[in-house]
């Protein structure tokens, strides 16, 4: 296809959010102040490029704390950890730097508050995701995980009048609303958080893509395969009837996808570096790039006291 026939609709906001910016900066500062190795439990954020870059600077990524030497410095990822992980780190004398996203920390606080008043907690999220595992760990005996509307019908609770719900921060807004509606039908007295748990960044990126997806022949979402918010963007575009693919970077683009695609939508998940977007634009060699901005993000999160 001649390049002059192609248009790229660039969704905004896209790429790094405040929580990801903060997490990366914390690890970078820890490496600068303390030198390597700095151990990081799980991926600091779900992006292969970010992890590889920090590894090259001296960060060591481990699955669990048993791989961290006693007394070493360990970073907890932006997705948060359970109280059991914190207790293990304290028992072993590890120097902890906690980069849990403040919006995830908000959900953890809600779990403790709702559990403290004796409610059964319904956590809407994806089984196995690190954020969900950490949140479940706050009150495991009182929390039930649901992933779909169908799951709501299977919930058994001691008292239907004492049920609360919370959500993973990176879910699809529309699908989550359907699950919450099903919960309200099943448990009319169910209570939720005072403000939505799905984070502003996930919501904003979904809104921005939703505004352009219907005009596109193809949507490309930059993000790693384990990035929940990136996968939700692909699903959103497909629900609007547009072909969509998740790509880690420009090397994942298959020429066959571009055949007949005169208008291509482009976005990036909240953990994908901005430079990857520019690489894709260069690869597509579009005649026209049109940025469609639905809102401007000005949120910033401060650094933990240990690094101030």
PDB file of C-alpha atoms in Angstrom:
ATOM      1  CA  UNK A   1       0.000   0.000   0.000  1.00  0.00           C
ATOM      2  CA  UNK A   2       1.423   3.423  -0.848  1.00  0.00           C
ATOM      3  CA  UNK A   3       2.282   5.343   2.306  1.00  0.00           C
ATOM      4  CA  UNK A   4       0.200   8.378   1.292  1.00  0.00           C
ATOM      5  CA  UNK A   5      -2.964   6.274   1.563  1.00  0.00           C
ATOM      6  CA  UNK A   6      -2.397   5.435   5.211  1.00  0.00           C
ATOM      7  CA  UNK A   7      -3.554   7.416   8.230  1.00  0.00           C
ATOM      8  CA  UNK A   8      -2.580   6.692  11.820  1.00  0.00           C
ATOM      9  CA  UNK A   9      -5.039   7.748  14.529  1.00  0.00           C
ATOM     10  CA  UNK A  10      -2.987   8.133  17.691  1.00  0.00           C
ATOM     11  CA  UNK A  11      -4.938   7.734  20.924  1.00  0.00           C
ATOM     12  CA  UNK A  12      -4.119  10.019  23.836  1.00  0.00           C
ATOM     13  CA  UNK A  13      -3.539   9.453  26.691  1.00  0.00           C
ATOM     14  CA  UNK A  14      -1.311   6.437  26.033  1.00  0.00           C
ATOM     15  CA  UNK A  15       1.842   4.837  27.384  1.00  0.00           C
ATOM     16  CA  UNK A  16       3.267   5.451  30.883  1.00  0.00           C
ATOM     17  CA  UNK A  17       0.949   6.492  33.712  1.00  0.00           C
ATOM     18  CA  UNK A  18       1.973   8.231  36.928  1.00  0.00           C
ATOM     19  CA  UNK A  19       2.221   4.964  38.847  1.00  0.00           C
ATOM     20  CA  UNK A  20       4.561   3.415  36.280  1.00  0.00           C
ATOM     21  CA  UNK A  21       6.688   6.572  36.052  1.00  0.00           C
ATOM     22  CA  UNK A  22       7.000   6.530  39.841  1.00  0.00           C
ATOM     23  CA  UNK A  23       7.892   2.835  40.032  1.00  0.00           C
ATOM     24  CA  UNK A  24      10.654   3.110  37.439  1.00  0.00           C
ATOM     25  CA  UNK A  25      12.068   6.262  39.030  1.00  0.00           C
ATOM     26  CA  UNK A  26      12.174   4.587  42.433  1.00  0.00           C
ATOM     27  CA  UNK A  27      14.222   1.650  41.132  1.00  0.00           C
ATOM     28  CA  UNK A  28      16.530   3.970  39.202  1.00  0.00           C
ATOM     29  CA  UNK A  29      17.125   6.082  42.320  1.00  0.00           C
ATOM     30  CA  UNK A  30      17.659   3.015  44.481  1.00  0.00           C
ATOM     31  CA  UNK A  31      20.312   1.767  42.069  1.00  0.00           C
ATOM     32  CA  UNK A  32      21.987   5.185  42.016  1.00  0.00           C
ATOM     33  CA  UNK A  33      21.942   5.585  45.809  1.00  0.00           C
ATOM     34  CA  UNK A  34      22.682   2.040  46.929  1.00  0.00           C
ATOM     35  CA  UNK A  35      24.335   0.436  43.919  1.00  0.00           C
ATOM     36  CA  UNK A  36      23.525  -3.013  42.634  1.00  0.00           C
ATOM     37  CA  UNK A  37      22.233  -5.492  43.117  1.00  0.00           C
ATOM     38  CA  UNK A  38      18.779  -4.255  43.979  1.00  0.00           C
ATOM     39  CA  UNK A  39      16.345  -7.153  44.066  1.00  0.00           C
ATOM     40  CA  UNK A  40      12.829  -6.689  42.697  1.00  0.00           C
ATOM     41  CA  UNK A  41      10.041  -9.142  43.563  1.00  0.00           C
ATOM     42  CA  UNK A  42       8.158  -9.904  40.330  1.00  0.00           C
ATOM     43  CA  UNK A  43       8.298  -7.519  37.376  1.00  0.00           C
ATOM     44  CA  UNK A  44       8.360  -3.908  38.568  1.00  0.00           C
ATOM     45  CA  UNK A  45       5.707  -3.208  35.909  1.00  0.00           C
ATOM     46  CA  UNK A  46       4.424  -5.587  33.271  1.00  0.00           C
ATOM     47  CA  UNK A  47       6.637  -4.666  30.351  1.00  0.00           C
ATOM     48  CA  UNK A  48       9.558  -6.647  28.965  1.00  0.00           C
ATOM     49  CA  UNK A  49      11.425  -3.546  27.755  1.00  0.00           C
ATOM     50  CA  UNK A  50      11.248  -1.801  31.128  1.00  0.00           C
ATOM     51  CA  UNK A  51      12.428  -4.942  32.913  1.00  0.00           C
ATOM     52  CA  UNK A  52      15.313  -5.509  30.488  1.00  0.00           C
ATOM     53  CA  UNK A  53      16.465  -1.898  30.827  1.00  0.00           C
ATOM     54  CA  UNK A  54      16.496  -2.038  34.633  1.00  0.00           C
ATOM     55  CA  UNK A  55      18.254  -5.417  34.557  1.00  0.00           C
ATOM     56  CA  UNK A  56      21.010  -3.855  32.471  1.00  0.00           C
ATOM     57  CA  UNK A  57      21.507  -1.283  35.247  1.00  0.00           C
ATOM     58  CA  UNK A  58      21.798  -3.804  38.060  1.00  0.00           C
ATOM     59  CA  UNK A  59      18.263  -4.717  39.094  1.00  0.00           C
ATOM     60  CA  UNK A  60      17.726  -8.416  39.791  1.00  0.00           C
ATOM     61  CA  UNK A  61      14.170  -9.670  39.285  1.00  0.00           C
ATOM     62  CA  UNK A  62      13.035 -12.637  41.369  1.00  0.00           C
ATOM     63  CA  UNK A  63       9.760 -14.502  41.669  1.00  0.00           C
ATOM     64  CA  UNK A  64       9.759 -14.832  45.454  1.00  0.00           C
ATOM     65  CA  UNK A  65      11.682 -13.560  48.456  1.00  0.00           C
ATOM     66  CA  UNK A  66      13.501 -16.865  49.006  1.00  0.00           C
ATOM     67  CA  UNK A  67      15.761 -15.849  46.100  1.00  0.00           C
ATOM     68  CA  UNK A  68      16.797 -12.654  47.927  1.00  0.00           C
ATOM     69  CA  UNK A  69      19.821 -12.897  50.273  1.00  0.00           C
ATOM     70  CA  UNK A  70      19.185 -12.041  53.926  1.00  0.00           C
ATOM     71  CA  UNK A  71      19.638  -8.343  54.638  1.00  0.00           C
ATOM     72  CA  UNK A  72      19.551  -7.319  50.953  1.00  0.00           C
ATOM     73  CA  UNK A  73      17.437  -4.527  49.484  1.00  0.00           C
ATOM     74  CA  UNK A  74      14.202  -5.659  47.850  1.00  0.00           C
ATOM     75  CA  UNK A  75      11.644  -3.678  45.894  1.00  0.00           C
ATOM     76  CA  UNK A  76       7.966  -4.598  45.929  1.00  0.00           C
ATOM     77  CA  UNK A  77       6.432  -4.074  42.493  1.00  0.00           C
ATOM     78  CA  UNK A  78       3.766  -1.561  41.509  1.00  0.00           C
ATOM     79  CA  UNK A  79       1.138  -4.322  41.664  1.00  0.00           C
ATOM     80  CA  UNK A  80       1.368  -4.633  45.452  1.00  0.00           C
ATOM     81  CA  UNK A  81       1.965  -7.594  47.763  1.00  0.00           C
ATOM     82  CA  UNK A  82       0.059  -9.451  50.452  1.00  0.00           C
ATOM     83  CA  UNK A  83       0.678  -8.952  54.179  1.00  0.00           C
ATOM     84  CA  UNK A  84       2.354 -12.390  54.241  1.00  0.00           C
ATOM     85  CA  UNK A  85       5.061 -11.150  51.866  1.00  0.00           C
ATOM     86  CA  UNK A  86       5.648  -8.058  54.000  1.00  0.00           C
ATOM     87  CA  UNK A  87       5.920 -10.203  57.121  1.00  0.00           C
ATOM     88  CA  UNK A  88       8.454 -12.509  55.478  1.00  0.00           C
ATOM     89  CA  UNK A  89      10.582  -9.553  54.396  1.00  0.00           C
ATOM     90  CA  UNK A  90      10.535  -8.152  57.924  1.00  0.00           C
ATOM     91  CA  UNK A  91      11.387 -11.527  59.460  1.00  0.00           C
ATOM     92  CA  UNK A  92      14.406 -11.886  57.181  1.00  0.00           C
ATOM     93  CA  UNK A  93      15.665  -8.364  57.784  1.00  0.00           C
ATOM     94  CA  UNK A  94      15.292  -7.253  54.181  1.00  0.00           C
ATOM     95  CA  UNK A  95      15.498  -3.534  53.406  1.00  0.00           C
ATOM     96  CA  UNK A  96      12.169  -2.941  51.672  1.00  0.00           C
ATOM     97  CA  UNK A  97      11.398  -0.265  49.100  1.00  0.00           C
ATOM     98  CA  UNK A  98       7.685  -0.374  48.385  1.00  0.00           C
ATOM     99  CA  UNK A  99       6.622   0.934  44.970  1.00  0.00           C
ATOM    100  CA  UNK A 100       3.013  -0.261  45.204  1.00  0.00           C
ATOM    101  CA  UNK A 101       0.907   2.087  43.083  1.00  0.00           C
ATOM    102  CA  UNK A 102      -1.063   4.378  45.395  1.00  0.00           C
ATOM    103  CA  UNK A 103      -4.254   3.371  43.592  1.00  0.00           C
ATOM    104  CA  UNK A 104      -3.584  -0.301  44.350  1.00  0.00           C
ATOM    105  CA  UNK A 105      -2.802   0.621  47.951  1.00  0.00           C
ATOM    106  CA  UNK A 106      -6.238   2.286  48.077  1.00  0.00           C
ATOM    107  CA  UNK A 107      -7.891  -1.021  47.177  1.00  0.00           C
ATOM    108  CA  UNK A 108      -5.895  -2.840  49.881  1.00  0.00           C
ATOM    109  CA  UNK A 109      -7.079  -0.286  52.442  1.00  0.00           C
ATOM    110  CA  UNK A 110     -10.668  -0.849  51.322  1.00  0.00           C
ATOM    111  CA  UNK A 111     -10.282  -4.596  51.806  1.00  0.00           C
ATOM    112  CA  UNK A 112      -9.117  -4.077  55.374  1.00  0.00           C
ATOM    113  CA  UNK A 113     -11.949  -1.634  56.060  1.00  0.00           C
ATOM    114  CA  UNK A 114     -14.705  -3.804  54.558  1.00  0.00           C
ATOM    115  CA  UNK A 115     -13.359  -6.981  56.173  1.00  0.00           C
ATOM    116  CA  UNK A 116     -13.123  -5.184  59.489  1.00  0.00           C
ATOM    117  CA  UNK A 117     -16.849  -4.527  59.504  1.00  0.00           C
ATOM    118  CA  UNK A 118     -17.563  -8.214  58.897  1.00  0.00           C
ATOM    119  CA  UNK A 119     -18.484  -8.178  55.191  1.00  0.00           C
ATOM    120  CA  UNK A 120     -17.892 -10.880  52.628  1.00  0.00           C
ATOM    121  CA  UNK A 121     -15.745  -9.230  49.966  1.00  0.00           C
ATOM    122  CA  UNK A 122     -16.254  -9.888  46.264  1.00  0.00           C
ATOM    123  CA  UNK A 123     -13.090  -9.017  44.338  1.00  0.00           C
ATOM    124  CA  UNK A 124     -13.667  -8.542  40.612  1.00  0.00           C
ATOM    125  CA  UNK A 125     -10.449  -9.397  38.805  1.00  0.00           C
ATOM    126  CA  UNK A 126      -8.350 -11.919  36.914  1.00  0.00           C
ATOM    127  CA  UNK A 127      -7.127 -15.022  38.707  1.00  0.00           C
ATOM    128  CA  UNK A 128      -3.343 -15.267  38.924  1.00  0.00           C
ATOM    129  CA  UNK A 129      -2.647 -11.589  38.297  1.00  0.00           C
ATOM    130  CA  UNK A 130      -0.114 -10.238  40.800  1.00  0.00           C
ATOM    131  CA  UNK A 131      -2.350  -7.365  41.850  1.00  0.00           C
ATOM    132  CA  UNK A 132      -5.213  -9.759  42.558  1.00  0.00           C
ATOM    133  CA  UNK A 133      -2.973 -12.117  44.554  1.00  0.00           C
ATOM    134  CA  UNK A 134      -1.789  -9.253  46.739  1.00  0.00           C
ATOM    135  CA  UNK A 135      -5.321  -7.953  47.288  1.00  0.00           C
ATOM    136  CA  UNK A 136      -6.703 -11.405  48.116  1.00  0.00           C
ATOM    137  CA  UNK A 137      -3.951 -11.761  50.709  1.00  0.00           C
ATOM    138  CA  UNK A 138      -5.350  -8.895  52.784  1.00  0.00           C
ATOM    139  CA  UNK A 139      -8.391 -10.920  53.886  1.00  0.00           C
ATOM    140  CA  UNK A 140      -8.219 -14.366  52.249  1.00  0.00           C
ATOM    141  CA  UNK A 141     -10.902 -15.966  54.435  1.00  0.00           C
ATOM    142  CA  UNK A 142     -13.466 -13.271  53.638  1.00  0.00           C
ATOM    143  CA  UNK A 143     -12.760 -12.628  49.951  1.00  0.00           C
ATOM    144  CA  UNK A 144     -14.280 -14.312  46.894  1.00  0.00           C
ATOM    145  CA  UNK A 145     -12.817 -13.726  43.424  1.00  0.00           C
ATOM    146  CA  UNK A 146     -15.149 -13.353  40.441  1.00  0.00           C
ATOM    147  CA  UNK A 147     -14.068 -12.958  36.841  1.00  0.00           C
ATOM    148  CA  UNK A 148     -17.378 -12.827  34.979  1.00  0.00           C
ATOM    149  CA  UNK A 149     -21.106 -12.238  35.252  1.00  0.00           C
ATOM    150  CA  UNK A 150     -21.554 -16.010  35.305  1.00  0.00           C
ATOM    151  CA  UNK A 151     -19.339 -16.291  38.393  1.00  0.00           C
ATOM    152  CA  UNK A 152     -21.709 -14.026  40.325  1.00  0.00           C
ATOM    153  CA  UNK A 153     -24.384 -16.730  40.281  1.00  0.00           C
ATOM    154  CA  UNK A 154     -22.028 -19.165  42.016  1.00  0.00           C
ATOM    155  CA  UNK A 155     -21.190 -16.969  45.014  1.00  0.00           C
ATOM    156  CA  UNK A 156     -22.174 -18.314  48.438  1.00  0.00           C
ATOM    157  CA  UNK A 157     -22.070 -15.858  51.360  1.00  0.00           C
ATOM    158  CA  UNK A 158     -22.962 -16.223  55.065  1.00  0.00           C
ATOM    159  CA  UNK A 159     -25.101 -13.078  55.063  1.00  0.00           C
ATOM    160  CA  UNK A 160     -26.406 -11.531  51.795  1.00  0.00           C
ATOM    161  CA  UNK A 161     -26.918  -8.242  53.647  1.00  0.00           C
ATOM    162  CA  UNK A 162     -23.204  -7.939  54.381  1.00  0.00           C
ATOM    163  CA  UNK A 163     -21.469  -8.024  51.009  1.00  0.00           C
ATOM    164  CA  UNK A 164     -19.007  -5.521  49.540  1.00  0.00           C
ATOM    165  CA  UNK A 165     -17.199  -5.478  46.214  1.00  0.00           C
ATOM    166  CA  UNK A 166     -13.855  -4.176  44.984  1.00  0.00           C
ATOM    167  CA  UNK A 167     -12.093  -4.398  41.649  1.00  0.00           C
ATOM    168  CA  UNK A 168      -8.681  -4.872  40.163  1.00  0.00           C
ATOM    169  CA  UNK A 169      -7.432  -1.489  38.956  1.00  0.00           C
ATOM    170  CA  UNK A 170      -6.760  -2.482  35.334  1.00  0.00           C
ATOM    171  CA  UNK A 171     -10.074  -3.969  34.213  1.00  0.00           C
ATOM    172  CA  UNK A 172     -12.295  -3.054  31.271  1.00  0.00           C
ATOM    173  CA  UNK A 173     -14.745  -0.425  32.472  1.00  0.00           C
ATOM    174  CA  UNK A 174     -17.756  -1.721  30.520  1.00  0.00           C
ATOM    175  CA  UNK A 175     -17.310  -5.385  31.433  1.00  0.00           C
ATOM    176  CA  UNK A 176     -16.769  -4.511  35.085  1.00  0.00           C
ATOM    177  CA  UNK A 177     -19.985  -2.469  35.093  1.00  0.00           C
ATOM    178  CA  UNK A 178     -21.856  -5.563  33.872  1.00  0.00           C
ATOM    179  CA  UNK A 179     -20.446  -7.644  36.739  1.00  0.00           C
ATOM    180  CA  UNK A 180     -21.301  -4.964  39.306  1.00  0.00           C
ATOM    181  CA  UNK A 181     -24.853  -4.819  37.925  1.00  0.00           C
ATOM    182  CA  UNK A 182     -25.130  -8.585  38.310  1.00  0.00           C
ATOM    183  CA  UNK A 183     -23.891  -8.301  41.899  1.00  0.00           C
ATOM    184  CA  UNK A 184     -26.523  -5.664  42.658  1.00  0.00           C
ATOM    185  CA  UNK A 185     -29.243  -7.927  41.272  1.00  0.00           C
ATOM    186  CA  UNK A 186     -28.023 -10.900  43.327  1.00  0.00           C
ATOM    187  CA  UNK A 187     -27.252  -8.917  46.501  1.00  0.00           C
ATOM    188  CA  UNK A 188     -29.360  -5.726  46.574  1.00  0.00           C
ATOM    189  CA  UNK A 189     -27.597  -4.533  49.741  1.00  0.00           C
ATOM    190  CA  UNK A 190     -24.095  -4.873  48.254  1.00  0.00           C
ATOM    191  CA  UNK A 191     -21.785  -1.953  48.944  1.00  0.00           C
ATOM    192  CA  UNK A 192     -18.855  -0.748  46.883  1.00  0.00           C
ATOM    193  CA  UNK A 193     -15.939   1.643  47.270  1.00  0.00           C
ATOM    194  CA  UNK A 194     -16.655   5.355  47.644  1.00  0.00           C
ATOM    195  CA  UNK A 195     -14.742   5.979  44.408  1.00  0.00           C
ATOM    196  CA  UNK A 196     -14.127   3.562  41.537  1.00  0.00           C
ATOM    197  CA  UNK A 197     -11.213   1.153  41.894  1.00  0.00           C
ATOM    198  CA  UNK A 198     -10.407   0.982  38.166  1.00  0.00           C
ATOM    199  CA  UNK A 199      -7.576   3.457  37.899  1.00  0.00           C
ATOM    200  CA  UNK A 200      -7.766   6.717  36.000  1.00  0.00           C
ATOM    201  CA  UNK A 201      -5.050   5.561  33.589  1.00  0.00           C
ATOM    202  CA  UNK A 202      -6.878   2.391  32.543  1.00  0.00           C
ATOM    203  CA  UNK A 203     -10.118   4.341  32.156  1.00  0.00           C
ATOM    204  CA  UNK A 204      -8.498   7.162  30.181  1.00  0.00           C
ATOM    205  CA  UNK A 205      -6.714   4.824  27.773  1.00  0.00           C
ATOM    206  CA  UNK A 206      -9.907   2.880  27.176  1.00  0.00           C
ATOM    207  CA  UNK A 207     -11.895   6.071  26.552  1.00  0.00           C
ATOM    208  CA  UNK A 208      -9.243   7.383  24.158  1.00  0.00           C
ATOM    209  CA  UNK A 209      -9.167   4.167  22.144  1.00  0.00           C
ATOM    210  CA  UNK A 210     -12.944   3.838  22.172  1.00  0.00           C
ATOM    211  CA  UNK A 211     -13.183   7.271  20.532  1.00  0.00           C
ATOM    212  CA  UNK A 212     -11.193   6.151  17.477  1.00  0.00           C
ATOM    213  CA  UNK A 213     -11.517   2.358  17.211  1.00  0.00           C
ATOM    214  CA  UNK A 214     -14.712   2.470  15.166  1.00  0.00           C
ATOM    215  CA  UNK A 215     -13.007   4.601  12.510  1.00  0.00           C
ATOM    216  CA  UNK A 216     -10.075   2.207  12.090  1.00  0.00           C
ATOM    217  CA  UNK A 217      -9.421  -0.786   9.879  1.00  0.00           C
ATOM    218  CA  UNK A 218      -6.830  -2.031  12.364  1.00  0.00           C
ATOM    219  CA  UNK A 219      -5.787  -1.209  15.919  1.00  0.00           C
ATOM    220  CA  UNK A 220      -2.307  -1.856  17.285  1.00  0.00           C
ATOM    221  CA  UNK A 221      -1.853  -1.845  21.064  1.00  0.00           C
ATOM    222  CA  UNK A 222       1.697  -1.676  22.354  1.00  0.00           C
ATOM    223  CA  UNK A 223       2.157  -3.667  25.556  1.00  0.00           C
ATOM    224  CA  UNK A 224       3.507  -6.928  26.885  1.00  0.00           C
ATOM    225  CA  UNK A 225       1.470 -10.131  26.993  1.00  0.00           C
ATOM    226  CA  UNK A 226       1.164 -10.040  30.804  1.00  0.00           C
ATOM    227  CA  UNK A 227      -0.067  -6.434  30.885  1.00  0.00           C
ATOM    228  CA  UNK A 228      -3.699  -6.524  31.975  1.00  0.00           C
ATOM    229  CA  UNK A 229      -4.550  -2.969  30.954  1.00  0.00           C
ATOM    230  CA  UNK A 230      -2.977  -3.495  27.515  1.00  0.00           C
ATOM    231  CA  UNK A 231      -4.962  -6.671  26.885  1.00  0.00           C
ATOM    232  CA  UNK A 232      -8.151  -4.879  27.861  1.00  0.00           C
ATOM    233  CA  UNK A 233      -7.472  -2.323  25.105  1.00  0.00           C
ATOM    234  CA  UNK A 234      -7.216  -5.064  22.485  1.00  0.00           C
ATOM    235  CA  UNK A 235     -10.486  -6.578  23.687  1.00  0.00           C
ATOM    236  CA  UNK A 236     -12.199  -3.187  23.634  1.00  0.00           C
ATOM    237  CA  UNK A 237     -11.275  -2.587  19.987  1.00  0.00           C
ATOM    238  CA  UNK A 238     -12.428  -6.056  19.001  1.00  0.00           C
ATOM    239  CA  UNK A 239     -15.769  -5.525  20.752  1.00  0.00           C
ATOM    240  CA  UNK A 240     -16.220  -2.525  18.467  1.00  0.00           C
ATOM    241  CA  UNK A 241     -15.696  -4.798  15.467  1.00  0.00           C
ATOM    242  CA  UNK A 242     -12.156  -3.670  14.636  1.00  0.00           C
ATOM    243  CA  UNK A 243      -9.259  -6.066  14.108  1.00  0.00           C
ATOM    244  CA  UNK A 244      -6.748  -5.494  16.904  1.00  0.00           C
ATOM    245  CA  UNK A 245      -3.403  -6.942  17.963  1.00  0.00           C
ATOM    246  CA  UNK A 246      -1.181  -6.668  21.022  1.00  0.00           C
ATOM    247  CA  UNK A 247       2.464  -6.059  20.153  1.00  0.00           C
ATOM    248  CA  UNK A 248       5.484  -5.854  22.438  1.00  0.00           C
ATOM    249  CA  UNK A 249       7.238  -3.665  19.901  1.00  0.00           C
ATOM    250  CA  UNK A 250       7.518  -2.975  16.191  1.00  0.00           C
ATOM    251  CA  UNK A 251       9.089  -6.382  15.463  1.00  0.00           C
ATOM    252  CA  UNK A 252       5.779  -8.093  16.261  1.00  0.00           C
ATOM    253  CA  UNK A 253       3.893  -6.377  13.429  1.00  0.00           C
ATOM    254  CA  UNK A 254       2.966  -8.849  10.700  1.00  0.00           C
ATOM    255  CA  UNK A 255       2.822  -7.428   7.157  1.00  0.00           C
ATOM    256  CA  UNK A 256      -0.449  -9.270   6.497  1.00  0.00           C
ATOM    257  CA  UNK A 257      -2.175  -7.187   9.186  1.00  0.00           C
ATOM    258  CA  UNK A 258      -1.449  -4.013   7.227  1.00  0.00           C
ATOM    259  CA  UNK A 259      -2.912  -5.209   3.948  1.00  0.00           C
ATOM    260  CA  UNK A 260      -5.892  -3.014   3.154  1.00  0.00           C
ATOM    261  CA  UNK A 261      -5.569  -1.106   6.436  1.00  0.00           C
ATOM    262  CA  UNK A 262      -5.906   2.506   5.339  1.00  0.00           C
ATOM    263  CA  UNK A 263      -6.635   3.812   8.845  1.00  0.00           C
ATOM    264  CA  UNK A 264      -4.677   2.348  11.744  1.00  0.00           C
ATOM    265  CA  UNK A 265      -5.403   3.121  15.380  1.00  0.00           C
ATOM    266  CA  UNK A 266      -2.382   3.163  17.664  1.00  0.00           C
ATOM    267  CA  UNK A 267      -2.166   3.217  21.437  1.00  0.00           C
ATOM    268  CA  UNK A 268       0.039   1.879  24.235  1.00  0.00           C
ATOM    269  CA  UNK A 269      -0.766   0.404  27.606  1.00  0.00           C
ATOM    270  CA  UNK A 270       0.143   2.227  30.789  1.00  0.00           C
ATOM    271  CA  UNK A 271       3.369   0.249  31.262  1.00  0.00           C
ATOM    272  CA  UNK A 272       4.706   0.593  27.687  1.00  0.00           C
ATOM    273  CA  UNK A 273       7.556   3.084  27.089  1.00  0.00           C
ATOM    274  CA  UNK A 274       6.665   6.067  24.870  1.00  0.00           C
ATOM    275  CA  UNK A 275       9.603   5.419  22.546  1.00  0.00           C
ATOM    276  CA  UNK A 276       7.974   2.218  21.326  1.00  0.00           C
ATOM    277  CA  UNK A 277       5.113   4.298  19.919  1.00  0.00           C
ATOM    278  CA  UNK A 278       7.518   6.369  17.853  1.00  0.00           C
ATOM    279  CA  UNK A 279       9.153   3.191  16.536  1.00  0.00           C
ATOM    280  CA  UNK A 280       5.793   1.911  15.288  1.00  0.00           C
ATOM    281  CA  UNK A 281       4.951   5.230  13.630  1.00  0.00           C
ATOM    282  CA  UNK A 282       8.319   5.190  11.847  1.00  0.00           C
ATOM    283  CA  UNK A 283       7.677   1.621  10.705  1.00  0.00           C
ATOM    284  CA  UNK A 284       4.243   2.423   9.317  1.00  0.00           C
ATOM    285  CA  UNK A 285       5.573   5.458   7.420  1.00  0.00           C
ATOM    286  CA  UNK A 286       2.143   7.116   7.436  1.00  0.00           C
ATOM    287  CA  UNK A 287       1.301  10.095   5.281  1.00  0.00           C
ATOM    288  CA  UNK A 288      -0.759  11.517   8.138  1.00  0.00           C
ATOM    289  CA  UNK A 289      -0.647  11.081  11.913  1.00  0.00           C
ATOM    290  CA  UNK A 290      -3.646  12.478  13.760  1.00  0.00           C
ATOM    291  CA  UNK A 291      -3.562  12.538  17.541  1.00  0.00           C
ATOM    292  CA  UNK A 292      -6.949  12.258  19.221  1.00  0.00           C
ATOM    293  CA  UNK A 293      -6.741  13.430  22.836  1.00  0.00           C
ATOM    294  CA  UNK A 294      -9.746  12.786  25.064  1.00  0.00           C
ATOM    295  CA  UNK A 295      -8.198  14.102  28.279  1.00  0.00           C
ATOM    296  CA  UNK A 296      -4.889  15.321  29.667  1.00  0.00           C
ATOM    297  CA  UNK A 297      -3.300  13.547  32.597  1.00  0.00           C
ATOM    298  CA  UNK A 298      -1.572  15.739  35.157  1.00  0.00           C
ATOM    299  CA  UNK A 299      -1.449  13.328  38.112  1.00  0.00           C
ATOM    300  CA  UNK A 300       1.931  12.789  39.780  1.00  0.00           C
ATOM    301  CA  UNK A 301       2.772  10.505  42.693  1.00  0.00           C
ATOM    302  CA  UNK A 302       5.507  11.294  45.191  1.00  0.00           C
ATOM    303  CA  UNK A 303       8.431   9.027  46.069  1.00  0.00           C
ATOM    304  CA  UNK A 304       8.462   6.904  49.248  1.00  0.00           C
ATOM    305  CA  UNK A 305      10.092   8.398  52.331  1.00  0.00           C
ATOM    306  CA  UNK A 306      13.039   5.988  52.047  1.00  0.00           C
ATOM    307  CA  UNK A 307      14.184   7.738  48.857  1.00  0.00           C
ATOM    308  CA  UNK A 308      13.274  11.357  49.562  1.00  0.00           C
TER     309      UNK A 308
END
